[in-house]
Amino acid sequence: MASTSFWMDIDIAPDAGVLDGVRECDVAVVGSGIAGISTAYELCKRGKSVFVIDRGRICGGMTSRTSAHLAPLCDDLVSEMAKIRGKEATTLFCDSQAAAVDRIEEIQKKEKIDCDFRRLDGYLFQGQGMPADIIDEELEAVRGVGAPVHRLMGVPFSGCENRHVLRYPKQATFHPLKYLAGVVKACRENGVTFYRDSPVEEVTEENVIVTVKTARGVIRARHAVVATNSSISDRFAIHTKTAPYRTYVITFEIERGALPDALYWDTEDPYHYVRLQPGPANTDYVLVGGEDHKSGEADDAQDRFRKLEAWARGLISGLGKETHRWSGQVLDTIDYSGFIGRDPGSTNVYIAMGDSGQGLTHGVAGAMLNAGLISGEDHPWKEIYAPGRVPLKAAKNFMAENVTALKSFAEYVAPGELTSLEALTRGEGGIIRRGLEKIAAYRDNDGALHLNSASCTHVGCHLHWNSFETCWDCPCHGSIFDVNGQPINAPAIGSLARVQE
Ligand SMILES: Cc1cc2nc3c(=O)[nH]c(=O)nc-3n(C[C@H](O)[C@H](O)[C@H](O)COP(=O)(O)OP(=O)(O)OC[C@H]3O[C@@H](n4cnc5c(N)ncnc54)[C@H](O)[C@@H]3O)c2cc1C
Ligand code: FES
């Protein structure tokens, strides 16, 4: 089964144009995922003129690949965050994430968006073979930040009656693309213009005017918000504080009522995550995710899906046929909160990146924070998300994640995976060495070769083939390229250098 997410059939704003010529506005928002669209919404409601510009279709990035749990606690455990950030910052972080869920609830109500939004319980349960004390430690930490939590035994999965569990009330979920289609409609009614198929090549700043440049057009604005999932305005420093991870999701049919509507995730590492989505008649869909690994460090998606399916069928009785499978990428930060606010070293450019697996709530909290800062308001969340922060206590995570870059550069002196281009079968990709050069080679289903440099155009790490998604993944900071060498995920802006056969 090819990679297609449960939400991808919705094309938001297919009528949006391509940026052409010179335009002026108060704020240019680069990127139209949940972070960019929510930012445009907050700003237009404050009376700002806003343009949103995207490289591809509107909301066609990682937001269209999410599983959409709206779970406002720390994704990497509140106890872990408190160890690095302290109780006060962790409390503020959890408050801001909860405020983001409240804001989604408020917007869908106010704008009358039919998006299956609902409040429900979330269950963190002891994973297979995992110690119970993780649950006790987490209980104490969550109580410490003042969030509601209850300790109990068992979740409604087979064989999990005696697992230790925390129940979090007042979590939420929704259909992310239906929600964002409604937000885009509200934005347009408030004067926001959306541009699609317009890759931004440069964001520069001079005399308090920000210039956003594409191949065919220019936007001049008082402020810009770079919401490209991974920043394209900051070239390097901030990227050393994040690490890309690929995660996998399968969806199955299930009879309505067979599994209570709730969010579920376990304490394994990487953890499994489960939620329901209402379907037609008496059918629901169960989304089951997990099997994460560092981007580019594995190309075994089908094995991972097999494991995910075996895990799900072992635990959830009555699972029907599979309907979708897909993967996507999240950007973990070394100290567990995103980088949101003024881009270090600039005056009027703001960024929102570093989703840590809770990028939907990060996107909405980031929109609230950046819109406030641009409007000249002070904001209590400013410090916990400050892009320039130096997280000294996260030095261990910093070292662990940045070893990837060193390993990646070392790959340039290693032999290629292929001995010759003839060895490449249709639909396959692989790395071949030619002299000092490493080539990312792909043979399409018609037999034609697509040859590009294997060097990422961000800062040069060595690319890896992803056979399930048919793309090239960069293990260092999350760039992804299609088989023609075009970037499909930031921070890369430029396409891969073409190589002659
Ligand atoms: C499988 C999976 C499950 C997840 N589950 C959850 C979950 O349960 N809960 C949760 O909160 N989060 C979850 N996440 C994370 C969350 O979905 C993402 O972090 C979030 O959607 C990212 O939103 P974004 O707006 O930052 O980025 P995106 O949605 O990727 O939007 C960025 C946009 O910027 C555009 N862009 C990039 N470069 C340029 C350029 N040069 N010029 C113009 N445009 C550009 C892209 O085309 C894209 O449309 C999950 C993610 C995945 C992959
Ligand atoms: S994403 Fe930074 S080098 Fe590739």
Coordinates of C-alpha atoms and ligand atoms in Angstrom, one line a residue:
M1 CA 0.0 0.0 0.0
A2 CA 1.4 3.4 -1.0
S3 CA 1.8 6.2 1.6
T4 CA -1.4 8.2 1.9
S5 CA -2.6 9.7 5.2
F6 CA -6.2 9.6 6.4
W7 CA -6.6 13.4 5.8
M8 CA -4.8 14.0 2.5
D9 CA -7.9 13.8 0.3
I10 CA -8.8 17.4 1.4
D11 CA -7.1 20.0 -0.8
I12 CA -7.4 23.3 1.0
A13 CA -7.6 26.4 -1.2
P14 CA -6.9 24.7 -4.6
D15 CA -7.8 28.0 -6.2
A16 CA -4.9 29.9 -4.4
G17 CA -2.6 31.5 -7.0
V18 CA 1.2 31.6 -7.5
L19 CA 3.0 34.7 -6.2
D20 CA 3.8 36.9 -9.2
G21 CA 5.2 40.5 -9.1
V22 CA 5.6 42.7 -6.1
R23 CA 3.1 42.8 -3.2
E24 CA 3.0 44.6 0.2
C25 CA 1.4 43.7 3.4
D26 CA 1.9 44.0 7.2
V27 CA 3.0 40.4 7.8
A28 CA 4.2 37.7 5.3
V29 CA 3.7 34.2 6.7
V30 CA 6.0 31.6 5.0
G31 CA 4.5 28.1 5.3
S32 CA 0.9 27.0 5.4
G33 CA 0.8 24.2 7.9
I34 CA -1.0 24.5 11.2
A35 CA 1.6 27.0 12.5
G36 CA 1.4 29.3 9.4
I37 CA -2.4 29.2 9.0
S38 CA -3.0 29.7 12.8
T39 CA -0.6 32.7 12.7
A40 CA -2.4 34.2 9.8
Y41 CA -5.7 33.8 11.7
E42 CA -4.4 35.4 14.9
L43 CA -2.9 38.3 12.9
C44 CA -5.9 39.1 10.6
K45 CA -8.2 39.1 13.7
R46 CA -5.9 41.8 15.0
G47 CA -6.5 43.9 11.9
K48 CA -3.2 43.1 10.1
S49 CA -3.0 42.6 6.3
V50 CA -1.4 39.1 5.8
F51 CA -0.1 37.0 2.9
V52 CA 0.5 33.3 3.4
I53 CA 2.9 31.7 1.0
D54 CA 3.7 28.0 0.5
R55 CA 6.1 26.0 -1.6
G56 CA 3.4 23.5 -2.5
R57 CA -0.3 23.1 -1.8
I58 CA -1.9 24.8 1.2
C59 CA -1.4 22.5 4.2
G60 CA 0.3 19.8 2.3
G61 CA 3.3 19.5 4.7
M62 CA 3.6 17.5 7.9
T63 CA 0.3 18.7 9.1
S64 CA -1.4 16.5 6.5
R65 CA 0.5 13.5 7.9
T66 CA -0.3 14.0 11.6
S67 CA -2.3 11.7 13.9
A68 CA -3.9 14.7 15.7
H69 CA -3.9 13.9 19.4
L70 CA -4.4 17.2 21.2
A71 CA -2.6 16.2 24.4
P72 CA -1.3 19.3 26.0
L73 CA 1.2 17.7 28.4
C74 CA 4.9 17.2 27.5
D75 CA 5.2 14.5 24.8
D76 CA 8.5 13.4 26.1
L77 CA 7.1 13.1 29.7
V78 CA 6.6 16.0 32.1
S79 CA 9.0 14.3 34.5
E80 CA 11.8 14.4 31.8
M81 CA 11.1 18.0 30.9
A82 CA 11.0 19.1 34.6
K83 CA 14.5 17.6 35.1
I84 CA 16.0 19.8 32.3
R85 CA 13.8 22.9 32.5
G86 CA 12.7 23.0 36.1
K87 CA 9.2 23.1 37.5
E88 CA 8.3 26.7 36.7
A89 CA 9.2 26.6 33.0
T90 CA 7.5 23.1 32.7
T91 CA 4.3 24.4 34.3
L92 CA 4.3 27.4 31.9
F93 CA 4.9 25.1 29.0
C94 CA 2.0 22.8 29.9
D95 CA -0.3 25.8 30.5
S96 CA 0.6 27.1 27.0
Q97 CA -0.1 23.8 25.4
A98 CA -3.5 23.5 27.2
A99 CA -4.2 27.1 26.1
A100 CA -3.6 26.0 22.5
V101 CA -6.2 23.3 22.8
D102 CA -8.7 25.8 24.4
R103 CA -8.0 28.1 21.4
I104 CA -8.7 25.4 18.9
E105 CA -12.0 24.6 20.7
E106 CA -12.9 28.3 20.7
I107 CA -12.0 28.9 17.0
Q108 CA -13.9 25.9 15.8
K109 CA -16.9 27.0 17.8
K110 CA -16.7 30.7 16.8
E111 CA -16.1 30.0 13.1
K112 CA -18.6 27.1 13.1
I113 CA -16.1 24.6 11.7
D114 CA -17.4 21.1 11.4
C115 CA -14.2 19.1 12.2
D116 CA -15.1 16.3 14.7
F117 CA -13.5 18.3 17.5
R118 CA -14.3 16.6 20.9
R119 CA -12.9 16.6 24.4
L120 CA -12.0 13.2 25.7
D121 CA -9.7 11.4 28.2
G122 CA -6.1 10.5 27.4
Y123 CA -4.5 7.4 28.9
L124 CA -0.8 6.9 29.4
F125 CA -0.3 3.2 30.1
Q126 CA 2.6 1.1 31.2
G127 CA 4.2 -0.5 28.1
Q128 CA 5.0 -4.2 27.7
G129 CA 7.9 -5.0 30.0
M130 CA 8.3 -1.4 31.2
P131 CA 8.7 -0.6 34.9
A132 CA 5.7 0.8 36.8
D133 CA 7.8 3.5 38.4
I134 CA 7.7 5.6 35.2
I135 CA 4.0 6.0 35.9
D136 CA 4.6 7.0 39.5
E137 CA 7.3 9.5 38.6
E138 CA 5.1 11.0 35.9
L139 CA 2.1 11.2 38.3
E140 CA 4.2 13.2 40.7
A141 CA 5.5 15.5 38.0
V142 CA 2.1 16.1 36.4
R143 CA 0.6 16.9 39.8
G144 CA 3.6 19.2 40.3
V145 CA 2.6 21.3 37.3
G146 CA -1.0 21.5 38.5
A147 CA -2.5 19.5 35.6
P148 CA -5.5 17.2 36.4
V149 CA -4.4 13.5 36.5
H150 CA -5.8 10.2 38.0
R151 CA -3.9 7.0 38.7
L152 CA -5.7 3.7 37.8
M153 CA -5.2 0.2 36.6
G154 CA -5.9 -1.1 33.1
V155 CA -6.8 0.2 29.7
P156 CA -9.5 -1.4 27.5
F157 CA -6.8 -3.3 25.5
S158 CA -6.4 -7.2 25.6
G159 CA -4.1 -8.2 28.3
C160 CA -3.7 -4.7 29.7
E161 CA -6.0 -5.0 32.6
N162 CA -3.1 -5.0 35.1
R163 CA -1.1 -2.2 33.5
H164 CA -0.4 0.9 35.5
V165 CA -2.2 3.9 34.0
L166 CA -2.5 7.7 34.2
R167 CA -5.8 9.2 33.0
Y168 CA -5.7 12.8 31.9
P169 CA -9.1 14.4 31.5
K170 CA -9.9 17.2 29.1
Q171 CA -7.6 16.1 26.2
A172 CA -9.0 16.6 22.7
T173 CA -8.9 15.5 19.1
F174 CA -10.3 16.5 15.7
H175 CA -9.9 16.1 11.9
P176 CA -7.0 18.5 11.3
L177 CA -7.6 19.2 7.6
K178 CA -11.3 19.9 8.1
Y179 CA -10.4 22.3 10.9
L180 CA -7.7 24.1 8.9
A181 CA -10.0 24.3 5.9
G182 CA -12.4 26.2 8.1
V183 CA -9.6 28.4 9.5
V184 CA -8.4 29.3 6.0
K185 CA -12.0 30.2 5.0
A186 CA -12.2 32.5 8.0
C187 CA -8.8 34.0 7.2
R188 CA -9.9 34.7 3.6
E189 CA -13.0 36.4 4.9
N190 CA -10.7 38.6 6.9
G191 CA -8.6 39.6 3.9
V192 CA -5.8 37.1 4.0
T193 CA -4.3 36.0 0.6
F194 CA -2.9 32.5 0.1
Y195 CA -0.2 31.7 -2.5
R196 CA 0.6 28.1 -3.3
D197 CA 3.3 26.5 -5.5
S198 CA 5.6 29.4 -4.7
P199 CA 8.8 28.3 -3.0
V200 CA 10.5 31.0 -1.0
E201 CA 14.1 31.4 -1.9
E202 CA 15.2 34.1 0.5
V203 CA 14.0 36.1 3.5
T204 CA 16.0 39.2 4.1
E205 CA 15.6 42.3 6.2
E206 CA 16.7 45.9 5.6
N207 CA 15.6 49.2 7.2
V208 CA 12.8 47.5 9.1
I209 CA 11.3 46.0 5.9
V210 CA 11.4 42.3 5.3
T211 CA 11.6 41.0 1.8
V212 CA 10.3 37.5 0.9
K213 CA 11.5 36.4 -2.5
T214 CA 10.4 33.7 -4.8
A215 CA 11.4 32.9 -8.4
R216 CA 8.5 35.0 -9.8
G217 CA 7.6 37.4 -7.0
V218 CA 8.4 39.5 -4.0
I219 CA 6.5 40.3 -0.8
R220 CA 7.6 43.4 1.1
A221 CA 6.3 43.3 4.7
R222 CA 6.8 44.9 8.1
H223 CA 7.2 41.5 9.6
A224 CA 7.6 37.9 8.4
V225 CA 6.8 34.7 10.3
V226 CA 8.8 31.7 9.0
A227 CA 6.6 28.7 9.8
T228 CA 8.2 26.2 7.4
N229 CA 8.3 23.4 10.0
S230 CA 12.1 23.7 10.1
S231 CA 13.3 27.3 9.7
I232 CA 14.6 28.5 6.4
S233 CA 15.7 31.9 7.7
D234 CA 18.1 30.6 10.4
R235 CA 20.7 28.6 8.5
F236 CA 22.5 26.6 11.2
A237 CA 22.6 27.5 14.9
I238 CA 19.0 26.6 15.7
H239 CA 19.1 23.4 13.8
T240 CA 21.8 22.0 16.1
K241 CA 19.2 22.1 18.8
T242 CA 16.7 19.8 17.0
A243 CA 16.7 16.3 15.5
P244 CA 14.3 14.8 12.9
Y245 CA 12.6 11.5 13.7
R246 CA 10.4 9.5 11.2
T247 CA 7.2 8.0 12.7
Y248 CA 4.6 5.6 11.2
V249 CA 0.8 5.4 11.3
I250 CA -1.7 2.7 10.1
T251 CA -5.5 3.1 10.1
F252 CA -8.0 0.3 10.6
E253 CA -11.7 0.0 10.5
I254 CA -13.5 -0.9 13.7
E255 CA -17.1 -1.3 14.7
R256 CA -18.3 1.8 16.6
G257 CA -18.2 1.3 20.3
A258 CA -15.7 -1.6 20.2
L259 CA -13.0 0.7 21.6
P260 CA -13.9 3.7 23.9
D261 CA -13.2 7.1 22.2
A262 CA -10.0 8.3 23.9
L263 CA -6.3 9.0 23.3
Y264 CA -4.0 6.2 24.3
W265 CA -0.2 6.1 24.4
D266 CA 2.3 3.8 26.2
T267 CA 5.6 4.2 28.0
E268 CA 7.7 2.3 25.6
D269 CA 10.5 4.0 23.8
P270 CA 9.6 4.8 21.0
Y271 CA 6.0 4.9 22.3
H272 CA 2.8 3.7 20.5
Y273 CA -0.1 6.1 20.1
V274 CA -3.7 5.3 19.3
R275 CA -6.8 7.4 18.7
L276 CA -10.2 7.0 17.0
Q277 CA -11.8 8.9 14.1
P278 CA -15.6 8.7 13.5
G279 CA -16.5 7.1 10.1
P280 CA -19.8 6.5 8.3
A281 CA -22.7 4.5 9.7
N282 CA -21.5 2.2 12.4
T283 CA -17.8 2.3 11.6
D284 CA -15.0 4.1 13.4
Y285 CA -11.3 4.2 12.3
V286 CA -8.5 3.5 14.7
L287 CA -5.2 5.3 14.0
V288 CA -2.2 3.4 15.4
G289 CA 1.2 5.0 15.3
G290 CA 4.8 4.5 16.5
E291 CA 8.0 2.6 15.5
D292 CA 9.9 6.0 15.3
H293 CA 13.5 6.2 14.3
K294 CA 15.9 8.9 13.6
S295 CA 15.4 10.1 10.0
G296 CA 17.5 8.5 7.4
E297 CA 18.8 5.8 9.8
A298 CA 16.5 3.0 8.6
D299 CA 14.8 2.1 5.4
D300 CA 12.6 -0.7 6.6
A301 CA 9.2 0.9 6.7
Q302 CA 7.3 -2.4 5.7
D303 CA 8.9 -4.2 8.7
R304 CA 7.9 -1.3 11.0
F305 CA 4.3 -1.4 9.7
R306 CA 4.3 -5.2 10.2
K307 CA 5.3 -4.7 13.9
L308 CA 2.8 -1.9 14.3
E309 CA 0.0 -4.0 12.9
A310 CA 1.0 -7.0 15.1
W311 CA 1.1 -4.8 18.2
A312 CA -2.3 -3.3 17.3
R313 CA -4.0 -6.6 16.5
G314 CA -2.6 -8.2 19.7
L315 CA -4.0 -5.4 21.9
I316 CA -7.2 -4.2 20.2
S317 CA -9.8 -6.8 19.5
G318 CA -12.2 -6.4 16.5
L319 CA -9.7 -4.5 14.3
G320 CA -11.0 -4.7 10.7
K321 CA -9.3 -4.0 7.4
E322 CA -6.5 -1.6 7.0
T323 CA -7.4 1.6 5.2
H324 CA -4.3 3.8 5.2
R325 CA -0.6 3.7 6.0
W326 CA 1.8 6.6 6.0
S327 CA 4.9 8.1 7.6
G328 CA 6.0 11.6 8.5
Q329 CA 8.6 13.5 10.4
V330 CA 8.7 15.3 13.7
L331 CA 11.5 17.6 14.9
D332 CA 12.5 16.8 18.5
T333 CA 14.1 19.6 20.4
I334 CA 16.8 18.9 22.9
D335 CA 14.9 20.5 25.8
Y336 CA 11.4 19.6 24.8
S337 CA 9.8 22.9 23.8
G338 CA 9.7 24.5 20.3
F339 CA 11.6 27.5 19.1
I340 CA 9.1 30.3 18.7
G341 CA 9.6 34.1 18.7
R342 CA 11.9 36.6 17.1
D343 CA 14.6 34.9 15.0
P344 CA 18.0 35.5 16.8
G345 CA 19.9 38.3 15.1
S346 CA 16.9 39.8 13.3
T347 CA 14.5 42.6 14.1
N348 CA 11.2 41.7 12.4
V349 CA 11.5 38.1 11.4
Y350 CA 9.8 35.5 13.7
I351 CA 10.0 31.7 13.6
A352 CA 8.0 28.8 14.8
M353 CA 9.7 25.4 14.7
G354 CA 10.5 22.3 16.8
D355 CA 7.3 20.4 17.3
S356 CA 8.6 17.5 19.4
G357 CA 5.6 15.3 18.3
Q358 CA 3.1 17.8 19.6
G359 CA 3.4 20.1 16.7
L360 CA -0.3 20.8 16.4
T361 CA -0.5 22.4 19.9
H362 CA 3.0 23.9 19.3
G363 CA 1.7 25.4 16.0
V364 CA -1.3 27.0 17.7
A365 CA 0.6 28.2 20.8
G366 CA 3.3 29.6 18.5
A367 CA 0.7 31.5 16.5
M368 CA -0.7 33.1 19.7
L369 CA 2.8 34.0 20.9
N370 CA 4.2 35.3 17.6
A371 CA 1.0 37.3 16.9
G372 CA 1.2 38.8 20.3
L373 CA 4.9 39.8 20.0
I374 CA 4.4 41.2 16.5
S375 CA 1.5 43.3 17.9
G376 CA 3.9 44.7 20.5
E377 CA 2.5 42.8 23.5
D378 CA 4.7 41.2 26.1
H379 CA 4.0 37.5 26.6
P380 CA 4.4 35.2 29.5
W381 CA 5.5 32.3 27.2
K382 CA 8.2 34.3 25.6
E383 CA 11.1 32.8 27.6
I384 CA 10.1 29.1 27.5
Y385 CA 10.1 29.2 23.7
A386 CA 12.8 31.8 23.1
P387 CA 14.7 30.7 19.9
G388 CA 18.0 31.9 21.2
R389 CA 18.0 30.0 24.5
V390 CA 21.0 28.0 25.4
P391 CA 19.7 24.9 27.2
L392 CA 22.8 24.0 29.3
K393 CA 21.1 21.2 31.1
A394 CA 20.3 19.6 27.8
A395 CA 24.0 19.2 26.9
K396 CA 23.7 15.4 26.9
N397 CA 20.8 15.5 24.4
F398 CA 22.7 18.1 22.3
M399 CA 25.8 15.8 22.0
A400 CA 23.7 12.7 21.3
E401 CA 21.7 14.4 18.5
N402 CA 24.7 16.2 16.9
V403 CA 26.7 13.0 16.5
T404 CA 24.4 12.4 13.5
A405 CA 26.1 15.2 11.6
L406 CA 29.5 13.9 12.2
K407 CA 28.5 10.4 11.2
S408 CA 26.8 11.8 8.1
F409 CA 30.0 13.7 6.9
A410 CA 32.0 10.5 7.5
E411 CA 29.8 8.7 5.0
Y412 CA 31.3 10.7 2.2
V413 CA 34.5 8.7 2.4
A414 CA 32.7 5.3 2.6
P415 CA 31.9 3.2 -0.5
G416 CA 28.5 3.7 -2.2
E417 CA 25.6 1.2 -1.7
L418 CA 25.5 0.4 -5.4
T419 CA 28.4 -1.0 -7.5
S420 CA 26.9 0.2 -10.8
L421 CA 23.8 2.0 -12.0
E422 CA 22.7 -1.2 -13.8
A423 CA 22.1 -2.7 -10.4
L424 CA 19.3 -0.3 -9.8
T425 CA 15.9 -1.8 -10.5
R426 CA 12.8 0.2 -11.4
G427 CA 11.3 2.2 -8.5
E428 CA 14.5 1.9 -6.5
G429 CA 17.0 4.5 -5.2
G430 CA 20.5 4.1 -3.9
I431 CA 23.8 5.8 -3.4
I432 CA 26.7 5.3 -5.9
R433 CA 30.2 6.6 -5.7
R434 CA 31.8 8.2 -8.8
G435 CA 35.3 9.4 -8.0
L436 CA 35.1 11.8 -5.1
E437 CA 31.4 12.4 -5.6
K438 CA 28.4 10.6 -4.0
I439 CA 25.3 10.4 -6.2
A440 CA 21.7 9.9 -5.2
A441 CA 20.4 7.7 -8.0
Y442 CA 16.8 6.7 -8.7
R443 CA 15.4 4.6 -11.5
D444 CA 11.7 5.4 -12.2
N445 CA 9.0 2.9 -13.2
D446 CA 9.7 3.7 -16.9
G447 CA 13.3 2.8 -16.5
A448 CA 14.7 6.4 -16.7
L449 CA 17.5 7.4 -14.3
H450 CA 17.3 10.5 -12.0
L451 CA 20.8 11.4 -10.8
N452 CA 21.5 14.1 -8.3
S453 CA 24.2 14.9 -5.8
A454 CA 23.8 13.1 -2.5
S455 CA 24.8 16.2 -0.6
C456 CA 21.9 18.0 1.2
T457 CA 21.7 21.7 0.1
H458 CA 21.2 22.8 3.7
V459 CA 24.7 22.3 5.1
G460 CA 25.9 19.3 3.1
C461 CA 25.0 16.1 5.1
H462 CA 24.8 12.8 3.2
L463 CA 21.3 11.9 2.0
H464 CA 19.6 8.5 2.6
W465 CA 17.0 6.7 0.4
N466 CA 13.5 6.3 1.7
S467 CA 11.9 3.5 -0.4
F468 CA 8.4 3.7 1.2
E469 CA 8.0 7.5 0.6
T470 CA 10.1 7.5 -2.6
C471 CA 12.3 10.4 -1.4
W472 CA 15.7 11.3 -0.1
D473 CA 15.9 12.0 3.7
C474 CA 18.6 14.1 5.4
P475 CA 19.4 12.7 8.8
C476 CA 20.9 15.9 10.1
H477 CA 18.1 18.6 10.3
G478 CA 15.1 17.1 8.5
S479 CA 15.3 18.2 4.8
I480 CA 13.6 15.9 2.4
F481 CA 14.0 15.9 -1.4
D482 CA 11.9 14.3 -4.2
V483 CA 13.5 12.0 -6.8
N484 CA 14.1 15.1 -9.0
G485 CA 16.1 16.7 -6.3
Q486 CA 13.5 19.3 -5.4
P487 CA 13.2 20.0 -1.6
I488 CA 9.9 19.0 -0.1
N489 CA 10.7 19.7 3.5
A490 CA 12.7 22.5 5.0
P491 CA 15.2 23.7 6.0
A492 CA 16.7 23.1 2.5
I493 CA 15.8 25.7 0.0
G494 CA 17.8 24.9 -3.0
S495 CA 17.4 21.8 -5.2
L496 CA 20.1 19.1 -5.4
A497 CA 22.8 19.5 -8.0
R498 CA 22.0 17.5 -11.1
V499 CA 24.5 14.9 -12.2
Q500 CA 25.0 13.8 -15.8
E501 CA 24.6 10.0 -16.5
Ligands
LIG1 C1 2.8 10.8 11.8 C2 2.7 12.0 12.7 C3 2.0 12.0 13.8 C4 1.9 13.2 14.5 N1 1.0 13.2 15.6 C5 0.9 14.4 16.3 C6 -0.1 14.4 17.3 O1 -0.8 13.5 17.6 N2 -0.3 15.6 18.0 C7 0.5 16.7 17.6 O2 0.3 17.8 18.2 N3 1.4 16.7 16.7 C8 1.6 15.5 16.0 N4 2.5 15.5 15.0 C9 3.3 16.6 14.7 C10 2.5 17.7 13.9 O3 1.7 17.1 13.0 C11 3.5 18.6 13.1 O4 4.5 19.0 14.0 C12 2.8 19.8 12.7 O5 1.7 19.5 11.9 C13 3.8 20.7 11.9 O6 3.1 21.8 11.5 P1 3.9 23.0 10.8 O7 2.9 24.0 10.4 O8 5.1 23.4 11.7 O9 4.6 22.3 9.5 P2 4.0 21.8 8.1 O10 2.7 21.3 8.2 O11 5.1 20.9 7.5 O12 4.0 23.2 7.3 C14 5.1 23.8 6.8 C15 4.9 24.3 5.4 O13 6.0 25.1 5.0 C16 6.1 25.0 3.6 N5 7.5 25.3 3.2 C17 8.6 24.7 3.5 N6 9.7 25.4 2.9 C18 9.1 26.4 2.2 C19 9.7 27.4 1.4 N7 11.0 27.5 1.1 N8 8.8 28.2 0.8 C20 7.5 28.2 1.0 N9 6.9 27.2 1.8 C21 7.7 26.4 2.4 C22 5.8 23.5 3.4 O14 5.5 23.2 2.0 C23 4.7 23.2 4.4 O15 3.4 23.3 3.8 C24 2.6 14.3 14.2 C25 3.4 14.3 13.0 C26 3.5 13.1 12.3 C27 4.3 13.2 11.0
FES2 S1 19.0 19.3 6.7 FE1 20.8 20.2 7.4 S2 22.3 19.3 6.2 FE2 20.5 18.4 5.5

